[in-house]
CSV table of C-alpha atoms and ligand atoms in Angstrom, one decimal:
chain,number,residue,atom,x,y,z
A,1,MET,CA,-44.7,-47.2,-7.5
A,2,ASN,CA,-46.9,-47.1,-4.6
A,3,ILE,CA,-49.8,-44.2,-4.8
A,4,LEU,CA,-48.2,-43.2,-1.3
A,5,ALA,CA,-44.4,-42.9,-2.7
A,6,ARG,CA,-46.1,-41.5,-5.6
A,7,ARG,CA,-47.7,-38.5,-3.9
A,8,SER,CA,-44.7,-37.7,-1.4
A,9,LEU,CA,-42.4,-37.5,-5.3
A,10,LEU,CA,-45.3,-35.1,-6.4
A,11,LEU,CA,-45.2,-33.0,-3.2
A,12,LEU,CA,-41.2,-32.7,-3.5
A,13,ALA,CA,-41.5,-31.7,-6.7
A,14,SER,CA,-44.2,-28.7,-6.3
A,15,SER,CA,-41.9,-27.7,-3.5
A,16,ALA,CA,-38.8,-27.8,-5.1
A,17,ALA,CA,-40.6,-26.1,-8.0
A,18,PHE,CA,-42.0,-23.6,-5.4
A,19,GLY,CA,-39.1,-22.9,-3.9
A,20,ALA,CA,-36.9,-22.3,-7.0
A,21,ALA,CA,-40.0,-19.5,-8.1
A,22,VAL,CA,-39.5,-17.9,-4.8
A,23,ALA,CA,-35.8,-18.5,-4.0
A,24,ALA,CA,-34.5,-15.1,-2.2
A,25,PRO,CA,-31.9,-13.0,-4.0
A,26,ALA,CA,-28.3,-14.3,-2.8
A,27,ALA,CA,-27.4,-12.5,0.3
A,28,PRO,CA,-24.9,-9.8,-0.5
A,29,LEU,CA,-21.0,-10.8,0.1
A,30,VAL,CA,-19.9,-10.0,3.6
A,31,MET,CA,-16.4,-8.5,3.3
A,32,GLY,CA,-14.4,-7.5,7.0
A,33,PHE,CA,-11.8,-5.2,6.6
A,34,SER,CA,-8.8,-3.9,8.3
A,35,GLN,CA,-6.9,-1.2,7.0
A,36,VAL,CA,-3.6,0.5,8.4
A,37,GLY,CA,-4.4,3.6,9.2
A,38,ALA,CA,-5.3,7.3,7.7
A,39,GLU,CA,-1.3,7.8,7.9
A,40,SER,CA,-1.2,9.6,4.4
A,41,GLU,CA,-2.7,11.0,1.5
A,42,TRP,CA,-2.3,7.4,-0.4
A,43,ARG,CA,-4.0,5.9,2.8
A,44,SER,CA,-7.1,7.9,2.6
A,45,ALA,CA,-7.4,7.2,-1.3
A,46,ASN,CA,-6.9,3.4,-0.8
A,47,THR,CA,-9.9,3.5,1.7
A,48,ALA,CA,-11.7,6.0,-0.6
A,49,SER,CA,-11.1,3.2,-3.2
A,50,ILE,CA,-12.1,0.2,-1.3
A,51,LYS,CA,-15.2,1.7,0.1
A,52,ALA,CA,-16.5,3.0,-3.0
A,53,ALA,CA,-15.8,-0.1,-4.8
A,54,ALA,CA,-17.7,-2.1,-1.8
A,55,LYS,CA,-20.6,0.2,-2.6
A,56,GLN,CA,-20.8,-0.1,-5.8
A,57,ASP,CA,-20.9,-3.6,-6.1
A,58,GLY,CA,-23.1,-4.4,-3.3
A,59,VAL,CA,-20.6,-5.8,-1.0
A,60,THR,CA,-21.3,-5.4,2.9
A,61,LEU,CA,-18.3,-4.1,4.1
A,62,LYS,CA,-17.3,-3.9,7.6
A,63,PHE,CA,-14.5,-1.3,8.2
A,64,ALA,CA,-11.8,-1.2,10.4
A,65,ASP,CA,-9.0,1.3,11.0
A,66,ALA,CA,-6.6,0.2,12.9
A,67,GLN,CA,-4.6,3.4,13.7
A,68,GLN,CA,-1.0,2.2,12.7
A,69,LYS,CA,-1.2,-0.9,15.1
A,70,GLN,CA,-0.9,-4.3,14.7
A,71,GLU,CA,-2.8,-5.5,17.7
A,72,ASN,CA,-6.0,-3.6,16.3
A,73,GLN,CA,-5.7,-4.9,13.4
A,74,VAL,CA,-5.7,-8.6,14.9
A,75,LYS,CA,-8.4,-7.6,17.1
A,76,ALA,CA,-10.5,-6.7,14.4
A,77,ILE,CA,-9.8,-9.8,12.1
A,78,ARG,CA,-10.8,-12.0,15.4
A,79,SER,CA,-13.9,-9.8,15.0
A,80,PHE,CA,-14.6,-10.8,11.7
A,81,ILE,CA,-13.9,-14.3,12.4
A,82,ALA,CA,-16.5,-14.3,15.2
A,83,GLN,CA,-19.3,-12.5,13.1
A,84,LYS,CA,-18.4,-15.2,10.4
A,85,VAL,CA,-18.0,-12.9,7.5
A,86,ASP,CA,-17.5,-14.4,3.5
A,87,VAL,CA,-14.1,-13.1,3.1
A,88,ILE,CA,-11.5,-11.0,5.0
A,89,ALA,CA,-9.3,-8.6,3.5
A,90,PHE,CA,-6.5,-6.5,5.0
A,91,SER,CA,-3.4,-4.5,4.4
A,92,PRO,CA,-1.1,-5.6,7.3
A,93,VAL,CA,0.8,-2.8,8.8
A,94,VAL,CA,3.7,-4.7,9.5
A,95,GLU,CA,5.4,-8.1,7.6
A,96,SER,CA,5.6,-10.3,10.6
A,97,GLY,CA,3.3,-12.0,13.6
A,98,TRP,CA,0.2,-13.0,11.4
A,99,ASP,CA,0.7,-16.8,11.7
A,100,THR,CA,-1.4,-17.4,14.7
A,101,VAL,CA,-4.5,-15.0,13.7
A,102,LEU,CA,-4.7,-16.0,10.2
A,103,ARG,CA,-4.7,-19.9,11.5
A,104,GLU,CA,-7.8,-18.9,13.3
A,105,ALA,CA,-9.2,-17.5,9.9
A,106,LYS,CA,-8.7,-20.5,8.1
A,107,ALA,CA,-9.7,-23.0,11.1
A,108,ALA,CA,-13.0,-20.8,10.6
A,109,LYS,CA,-13.1,-21.6,6.7
A,110,ILE,CA,-12.7,-17.8,6.0
A,111,PRO,CA,-10.2,-17.1,3.1
A,112,VAL,CA,-8.0,-13.9,3.5
A,113,ILE,CA,-7.0,-11.3,0.8
A,114,LEU,CA,-3.6,-9.5,1.4
A,115,THR,CA,-4.0,-6.1,-0.4
A,116,ASP,CA,-1.1,-3.2,-0.7
A,117,ARG,CA,1.2,-5.0,1.6
A,118,ALA,CA,2.6,-8.4,1.8
A,119,VAL,CA,2.9,-10.6,5.3
A,120,ASN,CA,5.6,-12.6,6.3
A,121,VAL,CA,4.3,-16.4,7.1
A,122,SER,CA,5.2,-19.6,7.5
A,123,ASP,CA,2.5,-21.2,5.5
A,124,PRO,CA,1.4,-19.3,2.2
A,125,SER,CA,-1.9,-21.1,2.4
A,126,LEU,CA,-2.7,-18.8,5.3
A,127,PHE,CA,-3.8,-16.4,2.8
A,128,VAL,CA,-5.6,-17.0,-0.8
A,129,SER,CA,-3.8,-13.9,-2.7
A,130,PHE,CA,-1.6,-10.7,-2.4
A,131,ILE,CA,-3.1,-7.6,-4.5
A,132,GLY,CA,-0.7,-4.9,-4.5
A,133,SER,CA,2.2,-2.7,-5.7
A,134,ASP,CA,6.1,-4.3,-6.4
A,135,PHE,CA,8.0,-2.2,-4.0
A,136,VAL,CA,11.6,-3.4,-4.5
A,137,GLU,CA,10.6,-2.3,-8.4
A,138,GLU,CA,9.7,0.8,-6.7
A,139,GLY,CA,12.8,1.5,-5.2
A,140,ARG,CA,14.7,0.5,-8.2
A,141,LYS,CA,12.6,3.3,-10.2
A,142,ALA,CA,13.8,5.8,-7.5
A,143,GLY,CA,17.4,4.7,-7.5
A,144,ARG,CA,17.4,4.7,-11.9
A,145,TRP,CA,16.2,8.2,-11.6
A,146,LEU,CA,18.8,9.3,-9.5
A,147,LEU,CA,21.8,7.5,-11.4
A,148,GLU,CA,20.4,9.4,-14.9
A,149,ARG,CA,20.9,12.4,-12.7
A,150,ALA,CA,24.2,11.7,-11.4
A,151,ALA,CA,25.4,10.8,-14.8
A,152,LYS,CA,25.1,14.6,-15.6
A,153,ASN,CA,27.8,15.4,-13.5
A,154,PRO,CA,29.8,12.2,-12.9
A,155,GLY,CA,32.6,13.7,-11.0
A,156,ALA,CA,30.5,14.9,-7.7
A,157,ASP,CA,30.1,12.5,-5.0
A,158,LEU,CA,26.2,12.8,-3.8
A,159,ASN,CA,25.6,12.2,0.2
A,160,ILE,CA,22.0,10.8,0.9
A,161,VAL,CA,19.7,10.7,3.6
A,162,GLU,CA,16.8,8.6,3.3
A,163,LEU,CA,13.1,8.7,5.1
A,164,GLN,CA,12.0,5.3,5.7
A,165,GLY,CA,8.4,4.0,5.7
A,166,THR,CA,7.2,2.0,9.0
A,167,VAL,CA,10.0,0.0,10.7
A,168,GLY,CA,9.1,-3.6,9.5
A,169,SER,CA,6.6,-2.8,6.8
A,170,ALA,CA,6.8,-4.4,3.5
A,171,PRO,CA,6.8,-1.3,1.7
A,172,ALA,CA,9.8,0.5,3.9
A,173,LEU,CA,12.2,-3.1,3.4
A,174,ASP,CA,11.4,-3.3,-0.3
A,175,ARG,CA,11.7,0.3,-1.1
A,176,LYS,CA,15.0,0.4,0.6
A,177,LYS,CA,16.1,-2.7,-1.1
A,178,GLY,CA,15.4,-2.2,-4.3
A,179,PHE,CA,17.3,1.9,-4.1
A,180,GLU,CA,20.6,0.6,-2.6
A,181,GLU,CA,20.4,-2.1,-5.0
A,182,VAL,CA,20.4,0.0,-7.9
A,183,ILE,CA,22.6,3.0,-6.8
A,184,ALA,CA,25.1,0.5,-5.6
A,185,GLY,CA,26.3,0.6,-9.3
A,186,ASN,CA,27.7,4.3,-8.8
A,187,PRO,CA,30.0,4.6,-5.6
A,188,LYS,CA,29.7,8.4,-5.7
A,189,LEU,CA,26.0,7.7,-4.1
A,190,LYS,CA,26.3,7.1,-0.4
A,191,ILE,CA,23.5,6.9,2.1
A,192,SER,CA,24.5,8.7,5.2
A,193,ARG,CA,21.7,9.0,7.3
A,194,SER,CA,18.7,6.5,6.9
A,195,GLN,CA,15.7,6.6,9.6
A,196,SER,CA,11.6,5.9,9.8
A,197,GLY,CA,9.5,8.7,9.6
A,198,ASP,CA,6.6,6.7,9.7
A,199,PHE,CA,4.9,7.3,6.7
A,200,THR,CA,3.7,11.0,7.9
A,201,ARG,CA,4.3,14.3,7.0
A,202,ALA,CA,4.6,15.4,11.1
A,203,LYS,CA,7.6,12.5,11.9
A,204,GLY,CA,8.8,13.0,8.0
A,205,LYS,CA,9.6,16.9,9.2
A,206,GLU,CA,10.7,16.1,12.4
A,207,VAL,CA,13.3,13.5,11.3
A,208,MET,CA,14.9,16.1,8.5
A,209,GLU,CA,14.9,18.3,10.9
A,210,ALA,CA,17.3,16.1,12.7
A,211,PHE,CA,19.3,15.4,9.6
A,212,LEU,CA,20.0,19.0,8.9
A,213,LYS,CA,20.7,19.9,12.6
A,214,ALA,CA,23.5,16.9,12.3
A,215,LYS,CA,25.4,19.2,10.0
A,216,ASP,CA,28.1,16.5,9.5
A,217,LYS,CA,28.0,16.6,5.5
A,218,LYS,CA,26.1,18.7,3.1
A,219,ILE,CA,23.4,17.0,2.2
A,220,ASP,CA,22.7,16.4,-1.8
A,221,VAL,CA,19.6,14.2,-2.0
A,222,LEU,CA,16.7,13.1,0.2
A,223,TYR,CA,15.2,9.5,-0.7
A,224,ALA,CA,11.6,9.6,0.8
A,225,HIS,CA,10.1,6.1,1.1
A,226,ASN,CA,6.3,8.3,0.7
A,227,ASP,CA,5.2,11.6,-0.3
A,228,ASP,CA,3.9,12.6,2.9
A,229,MET,CA,7.2,12.1,4.5
A,230,ALA,CA,9.1,14.1,1.9
A,231,ILE,CA,6.4,17.3,2.2
A,232,GLY,CA,7.0,17.0,5.8
A,233,ALA,CA,10.6,17.2,5.1
A,234,ILE,CA,10.6,20.1,2.2
A,235,GLN,CA,9.2,22.1,5.3
A,236,ALA,CA,12.1,21.4,7.1
A,237,ILE,CA,14.4,22.1,4.6
A,238,GLU,CA,12.7,25.4,3.6
A,239,GLU,CA,12.7,26.3,7.4
A,240,ALA,CA,16.5,25.6,7.4
A,241,GLY,CA,17.2,28.2,4.8
A,242,LEU,CA,17.6,25.8,2.5
A,243,LYS,CA,16.0,25.3,-1.3
A,244,PRO,CA,14.0,22.0,-1.5
A,245,GLY,CA,14.6,20.3,-5.0
A,246,LYS,CA,17.4,22.9,-5.8
A,247,ASP,CA,20.1,22.5,-2.9
A,248,ILE,CA,18.4,19.1,-1.8
A,249,LEU,CA,17.6,17.0,-4.8
A,250,ILE,CA,14.1,15.1,-3.0
A,251,ILE,CA,12.9,11.9,-4.5
A,252,SER,CA,9.6,10.3,-3.2
A,253,ILE,CA,7.3,7.5,-3.8
A,254,ASP,CA,3.3,7.5,-4.1
A,255,GLY,CA,2.1,9.8,-6.6
A,256,VAL,CA,0.1,11.7,-4.8
A,257,LYS,CA,-1.7,15.1,-5.5
A,258,GLY,CA,0.2,17.1,-3.1
A,259,ALA,CA,3.4,15.4,-4.6
A,260,PHE,CA,2.5,17.3,-7.9
A,261,GLU,CA,1.6,20.3,-6.0
A,262,ALA,CA,5.6,20.5,-4.7
A,263,MET,CA,6.9,19.4,-8.0
A,264,LEU,CA,4.9,22.7,-9.8
A,265,ALA,CA,6.4,24.4,-7.1
A,266,GLY,CA,10.0,23.3,-8.0
A,267,LYS,CA,10.2,21.6,-4.3
A,268,LEU,CA,10.1,18.2,-5.1
A,269,ASN,CA,12.4,16.5,-8.1
A,270,VAL,CA,10.2,13.3,-8.9
A,271,THR,CA,7.5,10.8,-7.4
A,272,VAL,CA,7.7,7.4,-8.2
A,273,GLU,CA,3.6,6.2,-8.7
A,274,CYS,CA,2.5,3.6,-6.2
A,275,ASN,CA,-1.4,3.1,-6.9
A,276,PRO,CA,-4.3,3.0,-4.3
A,277,LEU,CA,-7.1,2.4,-6.1
A,278,LEU,CA,-7.2,-1.3,-5.6
A,279,GLY,CA,-11.1,-1.6,-4.4
A,280,PRO,CA,-12.7,-2.6,-8.0
A,281,GLN,CA,-10.3,-5.0,-8.3
A,282,LEU,CA,-10.4,-6.3,-4.4
A,283,MET,CA,-14.1,-6.8,-5.1
A,284,GLN,CA,-13.7,-8.7,-8.1
A,285,LEU,CA,-11.1,-10.8,-6.3
A,286,ALA,CA,-13.4,-11.2,-3.1
A,287,ARG,CA,-16.3,-12.7,-5.4
A,288,GLU,CA,-14.2,-15.2,-7.4
A,289,VAL,CA,-12.7,-16.8,-4.0
A,290,VAL,CA,-16.2,-17.0,-2.5
A,291,ALA,CA,-17.3,-18.7,-5.7
A,292,GLY,CA,-14.1,-20.9,-4.9
A,293,LYS,CA,-12.7,-20.3,-8.2
A,294,THR,CA,-8.9,-20.5,-8.6
A,295,VAL,CA,-7.0,-17.0,-8.4
A,296,ALA,CA,-3.6,-15.8,-8.8
A,297,LYS,CA,-1.6,-15.7,-5.6
A,298,ARG,CA,0.2,-12.5,-6.5
A,299,ILE,CA,-1.5,-9.6,-8.2
A,300,THR,CA,0.5,-6.4,-9.2
A,301,THR,CA,-0.5,-3.1,-10.0
A,302,LEU,CA,0.8,-1.3,-13.1
A,303,GLU,CA,2.8,1.9,-12.2
A,304,GLY,CA,4.6,5.0,-13.6
A,305,VAL,CA,7.4,7.5,-12.8
A,306,PHE,CA,6.7,11.3,-12.6
A,307,PRO,CA,9.5,13.4,-12.9
A,308,ALA,CA,9.2,17.1,-12.2
A,309,GLU,CA,9.1,18.3,-16.0
A,310,VAL,CA,5.5,16.3,-16.4
A,311,ALA,CA,4.0,17.4,-13.3
A,312,ALA,CA,2.0,20.1,-15.1
A,313,LYS,CA,0.6,17.8,-18.0
A,314,GLU,CA,-0.3,14.9,-15.7
A,315,LEU,CA,-1.6,16.9,-12.7
A,316,PRO,CA,-5.4,17.0,-14.2
A,317,ASN,CA,-5.3,13.1,-15.0
A,318,ARG,CA,-4.4,11.9,-11.3
A,319,ARG,CA,-7.2,10.2,-9.5
A,320,TYR,CA,-5.5,10.4,-6.1
B,401,LIG,C1,2.0,1.1,0.0
B,401,LIG,C2,1.4,1.9,1.3
B,401,LIG,C3,2.0,2.9,1.7
B,401,LIG,C4,2.2,4.0,1.1
B,401,LIG,C5,2.2,5.2,2.0
B,401,LIG,O1,1.4,0.6,-0.9
B,401,LIG,O2,1.3,0.8,1.8
B,401,LIG,O3,1.7,3.2,3.0
B,401,LIG,O4,3.9,4.2,0.0
B,401,LIG,C6,1.2,4.5,3.2
B,401,LIG,O5,1.8,6.7,1.7
B,401,LIG,O6,1.2,4.9,4.5
């Protein structure tokens, strides 16, 4: 090897060694997160978990609150693409209408993780993984509680009214599906009225007032797709001079502190847990995705059912 080649080889080796010795620390992972909104206690706990986990994990989090509007989520995702974030995560407010913007993220080679809620897309490669609850099973759990309760008084017809979550959202569609699948087993259980309360206390109260004003049939059971709507409905039931939890059995989903307090007051009969504390799992998943590791397409969270009888014992353990 001639002297010139040897010297340039030495130079290259020394600069590489020099480079290795002073390599800058890996830049923190940058995540763009589009959140549904701040519509419920569950959502607030979910946001807190994601922000705390990002801080804990040294992830730079760009967080956008969509105020329950899909167009705001699409705008946020486009902004994350323009900022060239490392990974995009979001909880889709509704199931449909995501193909175009997710194709833009794919074209920009930015991986997308779904948290909490699912999407309906033509091409499943538009997202890498979906981490969240099984909402159909949550609806089944609510239905099973009612079946067991109804079995104590087999002859009675039970008139059920239903407060649905946000129209077109995965939890609303799936919780309805799971509940109806289970109560179909008892012809005495009938849903006479069903309307969206948009997962909020205010709307839940408003719709329950309308159900009560209809006075077409005595209401025996309220099935609410989340605790916030149930708590709003409890106010409407009391204002109508009825006893929530006694005159009208109330079944809801989420397992937030407000539900445990309502159960302790004898105003709510059961809440099906839906775990919002997805932050740590999301950060871990994002790191694996950005590192190019193969990850599970679907990651579900483990959840329980909490009837009023266990509320006092369980309340001190609740983390949201
Ligand atoms: C469920 C989540 C739902 C909660 C509601 O994972 O998407 O949205 O049940 C929240 O409280 O508004």
